[in-house]
Tab-separated table of C-alpha atoms in Angstrom:
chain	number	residue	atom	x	y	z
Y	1	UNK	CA	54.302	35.383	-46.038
Y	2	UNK	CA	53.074	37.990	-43.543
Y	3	UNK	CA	53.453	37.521	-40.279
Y	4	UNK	CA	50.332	36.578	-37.971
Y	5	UNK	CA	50.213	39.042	-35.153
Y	6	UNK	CA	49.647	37.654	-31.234
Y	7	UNK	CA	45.892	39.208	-29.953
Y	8	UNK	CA	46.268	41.785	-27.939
Y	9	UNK	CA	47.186	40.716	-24.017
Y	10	UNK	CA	45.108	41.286	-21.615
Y	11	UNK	CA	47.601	43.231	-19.222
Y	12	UNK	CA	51.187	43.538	-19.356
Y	13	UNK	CA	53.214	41.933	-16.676
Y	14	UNK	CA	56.450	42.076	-17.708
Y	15	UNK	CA	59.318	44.400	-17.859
Y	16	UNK	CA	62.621	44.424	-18.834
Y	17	UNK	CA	65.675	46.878	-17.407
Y	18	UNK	CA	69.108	46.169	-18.998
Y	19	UNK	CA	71.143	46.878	-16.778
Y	20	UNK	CA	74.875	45.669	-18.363
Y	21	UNK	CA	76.117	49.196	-19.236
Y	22	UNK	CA	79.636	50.368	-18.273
Y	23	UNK	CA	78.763	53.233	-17.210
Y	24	UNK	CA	81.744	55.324	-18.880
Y	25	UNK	CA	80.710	58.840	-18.284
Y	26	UNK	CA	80.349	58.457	-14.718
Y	27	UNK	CA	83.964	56.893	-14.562
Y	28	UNK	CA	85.635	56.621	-11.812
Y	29	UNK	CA	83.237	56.122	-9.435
Y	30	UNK	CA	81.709	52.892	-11.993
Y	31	UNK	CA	85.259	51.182	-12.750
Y	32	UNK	CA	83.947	49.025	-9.652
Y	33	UNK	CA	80.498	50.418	-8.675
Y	34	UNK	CA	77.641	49.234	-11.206
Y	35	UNK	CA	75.989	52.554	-12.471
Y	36	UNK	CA	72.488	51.552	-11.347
Y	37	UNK	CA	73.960	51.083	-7.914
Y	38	UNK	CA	75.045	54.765	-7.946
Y	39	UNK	CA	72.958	56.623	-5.050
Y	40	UNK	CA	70.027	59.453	-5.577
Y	41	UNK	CA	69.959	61.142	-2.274
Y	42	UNK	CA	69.178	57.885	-0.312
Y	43	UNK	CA	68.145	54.658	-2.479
Y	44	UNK	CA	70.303	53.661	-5.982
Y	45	UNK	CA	69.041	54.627	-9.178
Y	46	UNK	CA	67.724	51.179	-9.580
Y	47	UNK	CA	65.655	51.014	-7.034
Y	48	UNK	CA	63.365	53.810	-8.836
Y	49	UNK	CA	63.449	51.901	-11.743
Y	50	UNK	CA	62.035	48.872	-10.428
Y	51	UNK	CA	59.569	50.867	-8.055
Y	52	UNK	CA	57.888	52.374	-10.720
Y	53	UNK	CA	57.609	49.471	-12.156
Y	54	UNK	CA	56.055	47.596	-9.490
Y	55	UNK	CA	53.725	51.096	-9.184
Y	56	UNK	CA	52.707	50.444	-12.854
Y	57	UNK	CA	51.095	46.641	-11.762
Y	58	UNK	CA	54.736	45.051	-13.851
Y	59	UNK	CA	55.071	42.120	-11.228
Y	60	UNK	CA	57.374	39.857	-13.613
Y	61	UNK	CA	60.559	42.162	-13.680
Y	62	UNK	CA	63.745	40.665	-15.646
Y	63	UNK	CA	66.866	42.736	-14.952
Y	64	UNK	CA	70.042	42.215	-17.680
Y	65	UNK	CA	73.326	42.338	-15.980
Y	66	UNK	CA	77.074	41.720	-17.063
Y	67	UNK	CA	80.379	41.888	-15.317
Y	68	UNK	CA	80.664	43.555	-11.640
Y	69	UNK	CA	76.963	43.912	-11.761
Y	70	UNK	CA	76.576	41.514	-8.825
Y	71	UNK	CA	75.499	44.267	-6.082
Y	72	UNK	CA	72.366	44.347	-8.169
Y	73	UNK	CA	71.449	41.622	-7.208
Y	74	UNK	CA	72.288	41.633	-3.787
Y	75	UNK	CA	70.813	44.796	-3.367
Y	76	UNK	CA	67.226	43.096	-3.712
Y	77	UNK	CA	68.102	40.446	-1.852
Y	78	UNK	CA	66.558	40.129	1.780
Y	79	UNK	CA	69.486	40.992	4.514
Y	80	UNK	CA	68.692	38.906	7.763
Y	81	UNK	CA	71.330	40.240	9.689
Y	82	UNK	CA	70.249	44.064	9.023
Y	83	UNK	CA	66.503	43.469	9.631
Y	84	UNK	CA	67.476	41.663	12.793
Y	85	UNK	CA	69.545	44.058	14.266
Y	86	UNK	CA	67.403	47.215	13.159
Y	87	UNK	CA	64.553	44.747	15.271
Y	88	UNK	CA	66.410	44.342	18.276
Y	89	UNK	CA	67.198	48.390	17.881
Y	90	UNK	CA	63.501	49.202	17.482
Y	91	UNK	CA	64.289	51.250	14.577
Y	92	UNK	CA	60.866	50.710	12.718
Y	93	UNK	CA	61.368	53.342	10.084
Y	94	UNK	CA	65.272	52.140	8.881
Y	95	UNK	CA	63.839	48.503	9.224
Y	96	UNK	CA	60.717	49.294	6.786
Y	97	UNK	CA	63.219	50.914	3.963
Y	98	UNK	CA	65.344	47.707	3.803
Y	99	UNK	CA	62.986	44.747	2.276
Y	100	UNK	CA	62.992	46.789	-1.047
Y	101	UNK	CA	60.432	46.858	-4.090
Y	102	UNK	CA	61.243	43.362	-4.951
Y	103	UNK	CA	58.722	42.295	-1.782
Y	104	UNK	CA	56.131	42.848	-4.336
Y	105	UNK	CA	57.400	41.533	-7.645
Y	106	UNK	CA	59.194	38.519	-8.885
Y	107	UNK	CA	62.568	39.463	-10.058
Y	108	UNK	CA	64.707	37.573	-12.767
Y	109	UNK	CA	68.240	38.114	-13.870
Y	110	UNK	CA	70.266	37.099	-16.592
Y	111	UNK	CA	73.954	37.838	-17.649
Y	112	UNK	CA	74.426	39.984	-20.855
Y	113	UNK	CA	77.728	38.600	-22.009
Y	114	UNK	CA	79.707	41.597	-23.894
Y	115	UNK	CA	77.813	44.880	-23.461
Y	116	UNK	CA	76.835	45.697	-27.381
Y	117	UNK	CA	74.064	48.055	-26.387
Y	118	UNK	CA	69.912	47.856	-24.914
Y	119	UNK	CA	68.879	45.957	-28.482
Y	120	UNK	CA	71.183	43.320	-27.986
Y	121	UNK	CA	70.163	43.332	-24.064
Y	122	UNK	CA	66.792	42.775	-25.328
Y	123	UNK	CA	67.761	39.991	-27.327
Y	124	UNK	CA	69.135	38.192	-24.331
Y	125	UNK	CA	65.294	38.523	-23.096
Y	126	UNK	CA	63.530	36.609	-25.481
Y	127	UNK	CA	62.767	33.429	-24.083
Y	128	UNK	CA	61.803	35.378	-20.974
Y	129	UNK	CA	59.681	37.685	-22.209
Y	130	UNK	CA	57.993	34.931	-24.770
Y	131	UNK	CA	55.307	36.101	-27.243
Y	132	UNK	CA	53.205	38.851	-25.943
Y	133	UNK	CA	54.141	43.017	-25.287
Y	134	UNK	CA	56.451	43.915	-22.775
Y	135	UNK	CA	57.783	47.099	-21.359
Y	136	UNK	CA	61.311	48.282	-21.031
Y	137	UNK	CA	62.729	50.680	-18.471
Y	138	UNK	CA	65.967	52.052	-18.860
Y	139	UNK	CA	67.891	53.399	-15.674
Y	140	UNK	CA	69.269	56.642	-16.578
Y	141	UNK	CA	66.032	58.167	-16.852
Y	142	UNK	CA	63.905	58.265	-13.428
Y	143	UNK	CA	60.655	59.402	-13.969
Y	144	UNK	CA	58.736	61.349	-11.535
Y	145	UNK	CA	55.891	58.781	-9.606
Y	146	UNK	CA	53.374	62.221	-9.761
Y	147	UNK	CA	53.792	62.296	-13.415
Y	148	UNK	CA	52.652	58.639	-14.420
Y	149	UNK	CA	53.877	57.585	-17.925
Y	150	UNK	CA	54.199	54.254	-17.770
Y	151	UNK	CA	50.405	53.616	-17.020
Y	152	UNK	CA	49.556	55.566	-19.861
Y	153	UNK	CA	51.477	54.064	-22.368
Y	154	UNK	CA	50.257	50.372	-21.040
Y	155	UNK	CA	47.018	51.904	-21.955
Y	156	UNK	CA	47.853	53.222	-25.405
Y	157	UNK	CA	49.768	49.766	-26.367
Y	158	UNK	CA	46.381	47.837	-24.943
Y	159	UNK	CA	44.420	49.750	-27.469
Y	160	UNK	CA	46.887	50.339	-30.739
Y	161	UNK	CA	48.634	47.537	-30.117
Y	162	UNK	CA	52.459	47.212	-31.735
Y	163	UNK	CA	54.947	49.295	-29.748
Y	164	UNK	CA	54.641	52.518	-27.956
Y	165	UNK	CA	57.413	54.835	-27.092
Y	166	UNK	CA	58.169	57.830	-24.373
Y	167	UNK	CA	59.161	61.227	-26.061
Y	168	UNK	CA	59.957	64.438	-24.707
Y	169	UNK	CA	59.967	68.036	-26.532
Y	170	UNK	CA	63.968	69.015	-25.947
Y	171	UNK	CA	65.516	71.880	-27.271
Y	172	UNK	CA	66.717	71.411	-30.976
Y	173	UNK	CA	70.448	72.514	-29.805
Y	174	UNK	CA	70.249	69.545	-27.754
Y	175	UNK	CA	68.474	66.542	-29.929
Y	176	UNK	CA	71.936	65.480	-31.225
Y	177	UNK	CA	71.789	63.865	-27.767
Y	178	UNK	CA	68.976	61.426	-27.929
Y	179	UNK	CA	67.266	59.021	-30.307
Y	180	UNK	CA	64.849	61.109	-32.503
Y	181	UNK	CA	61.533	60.673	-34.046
Y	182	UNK	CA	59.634	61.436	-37.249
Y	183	UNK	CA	56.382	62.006	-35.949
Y	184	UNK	CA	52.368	62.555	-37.220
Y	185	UNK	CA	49.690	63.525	-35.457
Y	186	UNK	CA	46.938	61.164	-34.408
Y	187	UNK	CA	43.261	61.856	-33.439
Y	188	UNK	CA	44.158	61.156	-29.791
Y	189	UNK	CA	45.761	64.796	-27.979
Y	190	UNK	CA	49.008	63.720	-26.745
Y	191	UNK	CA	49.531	60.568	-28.734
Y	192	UNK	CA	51.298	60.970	-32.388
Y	193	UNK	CA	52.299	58.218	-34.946
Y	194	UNK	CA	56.084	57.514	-35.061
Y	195	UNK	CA	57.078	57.439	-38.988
Y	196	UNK	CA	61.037	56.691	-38.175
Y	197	UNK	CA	63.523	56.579	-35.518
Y	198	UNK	CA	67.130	58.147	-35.881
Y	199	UNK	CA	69.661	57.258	-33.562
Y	200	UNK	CA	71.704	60.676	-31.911
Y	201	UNK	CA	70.584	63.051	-34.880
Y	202	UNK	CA	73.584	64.968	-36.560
Y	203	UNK	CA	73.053	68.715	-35.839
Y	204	UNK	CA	70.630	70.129	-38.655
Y	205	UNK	CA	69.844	66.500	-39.506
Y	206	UNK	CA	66.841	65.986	-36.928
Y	207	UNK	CA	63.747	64.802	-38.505
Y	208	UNK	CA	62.046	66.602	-35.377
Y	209	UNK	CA	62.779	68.210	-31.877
Y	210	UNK	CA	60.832	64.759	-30.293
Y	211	UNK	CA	63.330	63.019	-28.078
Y	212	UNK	CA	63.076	59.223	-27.240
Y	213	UNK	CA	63.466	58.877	-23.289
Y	214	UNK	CA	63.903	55.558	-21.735
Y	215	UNK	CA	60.901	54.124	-21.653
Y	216	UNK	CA	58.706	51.459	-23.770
Y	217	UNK	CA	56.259	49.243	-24.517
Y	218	UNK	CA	56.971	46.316	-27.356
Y	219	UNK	CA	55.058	44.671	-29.149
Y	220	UNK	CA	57.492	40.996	-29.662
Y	221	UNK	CA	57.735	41.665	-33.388
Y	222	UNK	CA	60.913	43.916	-32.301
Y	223	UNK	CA	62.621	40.922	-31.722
Y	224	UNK	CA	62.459	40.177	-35.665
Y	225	UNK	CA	63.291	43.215	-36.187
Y	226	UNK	CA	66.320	43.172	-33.593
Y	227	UNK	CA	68.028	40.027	-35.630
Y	228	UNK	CA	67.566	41.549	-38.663
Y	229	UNK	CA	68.813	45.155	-37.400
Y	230	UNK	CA	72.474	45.667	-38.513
Y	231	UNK	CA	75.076	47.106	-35.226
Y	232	UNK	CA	74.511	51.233	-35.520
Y	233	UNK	CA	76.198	53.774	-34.349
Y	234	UNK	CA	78.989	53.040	-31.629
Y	235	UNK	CA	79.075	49.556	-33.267
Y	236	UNK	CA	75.755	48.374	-30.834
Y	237	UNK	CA	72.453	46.975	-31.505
Y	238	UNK	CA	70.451	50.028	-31.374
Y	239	UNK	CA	66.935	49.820	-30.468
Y	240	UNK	CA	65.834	52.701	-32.187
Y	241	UNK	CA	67.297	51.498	-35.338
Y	242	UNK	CA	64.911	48.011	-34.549
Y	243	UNK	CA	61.765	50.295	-34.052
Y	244	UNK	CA	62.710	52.719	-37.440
Y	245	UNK	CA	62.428	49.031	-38.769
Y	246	UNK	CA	58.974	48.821	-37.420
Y	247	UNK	CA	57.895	52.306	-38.190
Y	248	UNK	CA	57.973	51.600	-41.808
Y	249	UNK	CA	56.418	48.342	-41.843
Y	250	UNK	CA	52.899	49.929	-41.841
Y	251	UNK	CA	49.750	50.448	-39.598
Y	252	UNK	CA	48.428	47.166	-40.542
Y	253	UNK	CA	51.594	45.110	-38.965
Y	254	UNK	CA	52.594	46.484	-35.737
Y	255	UNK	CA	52.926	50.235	-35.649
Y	256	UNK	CA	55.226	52.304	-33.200
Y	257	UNK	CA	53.157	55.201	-31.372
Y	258	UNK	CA	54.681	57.744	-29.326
Y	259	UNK	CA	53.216	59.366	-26.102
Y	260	UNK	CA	54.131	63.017	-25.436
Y	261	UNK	CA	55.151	63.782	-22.078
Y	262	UNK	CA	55.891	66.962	-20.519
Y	263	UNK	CA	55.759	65.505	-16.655
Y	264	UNK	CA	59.090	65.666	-14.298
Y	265	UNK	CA	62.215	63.515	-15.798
Y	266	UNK	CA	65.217	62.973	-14.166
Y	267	UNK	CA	68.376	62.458	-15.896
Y	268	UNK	CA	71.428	60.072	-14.111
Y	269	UNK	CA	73.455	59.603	-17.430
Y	270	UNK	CA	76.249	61.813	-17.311
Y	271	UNK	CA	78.054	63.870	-14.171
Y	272	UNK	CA	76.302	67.071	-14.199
Y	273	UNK	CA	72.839	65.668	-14.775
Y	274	UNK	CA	73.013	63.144	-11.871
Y	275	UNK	CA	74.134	66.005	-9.787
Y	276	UNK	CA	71.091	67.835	-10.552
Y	277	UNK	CA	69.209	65.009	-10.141
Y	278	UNK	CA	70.309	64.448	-6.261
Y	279	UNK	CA	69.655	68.119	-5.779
Y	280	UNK	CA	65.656	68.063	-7.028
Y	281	UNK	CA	64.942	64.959	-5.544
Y	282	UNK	CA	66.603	66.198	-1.865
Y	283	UNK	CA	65.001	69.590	-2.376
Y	284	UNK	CA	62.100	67.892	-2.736
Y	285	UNK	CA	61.814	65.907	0.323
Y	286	UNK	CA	59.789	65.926	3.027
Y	287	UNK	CA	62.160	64.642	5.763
Y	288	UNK	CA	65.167	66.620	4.060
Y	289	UNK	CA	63.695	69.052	1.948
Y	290	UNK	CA	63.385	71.893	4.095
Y	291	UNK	CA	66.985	72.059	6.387
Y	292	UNK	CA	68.603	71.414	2.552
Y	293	UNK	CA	66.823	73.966	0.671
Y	294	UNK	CA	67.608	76.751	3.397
Y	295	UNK	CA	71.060	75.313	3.543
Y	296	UNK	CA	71.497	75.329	-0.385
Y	297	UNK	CA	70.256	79.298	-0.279
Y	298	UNK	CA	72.857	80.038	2.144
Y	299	UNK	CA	75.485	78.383	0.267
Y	300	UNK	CA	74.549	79.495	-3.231
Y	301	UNK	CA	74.363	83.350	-1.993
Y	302	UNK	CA	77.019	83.741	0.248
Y	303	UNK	CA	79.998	81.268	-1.145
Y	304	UNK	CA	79.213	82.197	-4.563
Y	305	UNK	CA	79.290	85.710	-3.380
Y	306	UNK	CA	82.280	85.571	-1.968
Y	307	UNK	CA	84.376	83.473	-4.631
Y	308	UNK	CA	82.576	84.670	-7.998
C-alpha cells in the first residue's frame, strides 16, 4: 500500500548534527579530544555548525554524541564563574564571546551507542525529529555564513518537498572521496534532480563529478528507508545509500533534489584540510587578519627560501 506523504511544513525548525564520530584521521589529538571540539582559529568546529544553524531560523537543534563526547556539551553550557570574573574584569568583548549560539536555540542531546556511521545517528533521532522534514548538518564541513546554503535548500525542500541535498563540482581525480550523485537537470538554474547516490565512487566508476557535502534537508520517509538500508561500505549505515533508496522511488513519493553550490566550503576532516581551514578563516579576519597575513608572507618567502 503506498505510503501517505505528511503536507508540506510550514518551516523547518529542526536540525540534527551527529556528532559520535571517532575522529580517526585527526588521531592523536581526538584519542581524548572530541573532533567537533577541535579549534578553528578561535571557537571549535562545532560552534560553526550550530551557528549557522541558528543563522538559518533552526531553533530546535538535536546534537548525537557517544563516548568522550561530554565537552560538547559543556561547551554550550553557561559558565558562571567565567562570565563573573570577565564582569568584575570589565572585559566586555571576552565576556560577549562566552554565552555561545545556544542563547538562541534549544539544544538536545542524545547518546549514539556504538558509532556505525551518520544513518544510524539519524536513526537514534527519530522520535525527536517526529514526522515532518528536518535538516542535517554535519561538522566536517563549515560553510561560509556569506555564502548561504542552508536557507536555500529550506526553500527548495518547502517547495519540492522530499529531501534536498548540498553538492559541490570537485575534480573527478578527487570524487573517490565523497558520496556521489547521478544527477538531471531541472527547470530551476542551480537545482538538478538526484537519480542515485553512490557512496565513495571507485575511480572511473563515478556516475558524475557532483560531490555530496554535509549538508541536508529530509523529508522523514528516510527513516523507512534507513531500516530497510543494509550496513555499506566500512560496515556503517550510510546515508547516501538511504537517499539512492529514495532516488529511485519516483517523483510522485518523495524525490531527492540537489542544490549546486559553488560558495566558500571549509573542510576539517582530515590533517591537511583543517590546517588550511585555520589558515583562510585567520587570514580572513578582521581583528587577526592583517598582522597574520603579513606575517604568513614573511614566513612563506623567506623560510621557504632559505630551507627549499
Amino acid at each position: 500500500m503506498r505510503e501517505q506523504e505528511s503536507p508540506p511544513h510550514p518551516h523547518i525548525t529542526k536540525v540534527v548534527i551527529p556528532a559520535a564520530g571517532l575522529g580517526t584521521r585527526l588521531l592523536p589529538a581526538t584519542k581524548a579530544i572530541p573532533k567537533e571540539m577541535l579549534p578553528v582559529v578561535d571557537r571549535p568546529a562545532i560552534q560553526y555548525v550550530v551557528e549557522e544553524a541558528v543563522a538559518a531560523g533552526l531553533t530546535d537543534i538535536l546534537i548525537v554524541t557517544g563516548r568522550n563526547k561530554r565537552p560538547l556539551e559543556e561547551h554550550f553550557d553557561r559558565h558562571p564563574e567565567i562570565e563573573e570574573a570577565l564582569a568584575r574584569k570589565g572585559a566586555e568583548a571576552h565576556l560577549a564571546r562566552v554565552p555561545g549560539p545556544g542563547a538562541s536555540a534549544a539544544l538536545h542531546y542524545i547518546r549514539q551507542g556504538v558509532a556505525k556511521g551518520v544513518g544510524h545517528a539519524l536513526l537514534c533521532a527519530r522520535a525527536h525529529v517526529g514526522n515532518e522534514p528536518f535538516a542535517v548538518l554535519l561538522g566536517d564541513d563549515l560553510i561560509d555564513p556569506r555564502d548561504p546554503l542552508l536557507d536555500r535548500m529550506i526553500a527548495v525542500q518547502r517547495r519540492l518537498s522530499g529531501s534536498v541535498v548540498a553538492l559541490m563540482e570537485v575534480d573527478p581525480r578527487d570524487i573517490h572521496r565523497y558520496g556521489c550523485a547521478a544527477v538531471a537537470p531541472t527547470e530551476e538554474a542551480g537545482v538538478v534532480r538526484v537519480t542515485g547516490l553512490v557512496e565513495k565512487p571507485a575511480p572511473g566508476q563515478a556516475p558524475s563529478n557532483c560531490a555530496v557535502i554535509g549538508r541536508f534537508v529530509l523529508h522523514p520517509g528516510v527513516f523507512d528507508a534507513l531500516r530497510r538500508t543494509a550496513p555499506g561500505r566500512g560496515g556503517e549505515l550510510q546515508l547516501t545509500d538511504a537517499l539512492d533508496r529514495l532516488s529511485r522511488t519516483g517523483p510522485d513519493r518523495a524525490p531527492v533534489h540537489g542544490v549546486l553550490f559553488s560558495g566558500r566550503r571549509y573542510d576539517t576532516g582530515d590533517r591537511a584540510d583543517y590546517l588550511r581551514t585555520i589558515v583562510r578563516l585567520a587570514c580572513e579576519r578582521d581583528d587577526l587578519g592583517p598582522d597574520f597575513r603579513a606575517w604568513l608572507a614573511a614566513f612563506v618567502s623567506h623560510d621557504f627560501r632559505e630551507t627549499g
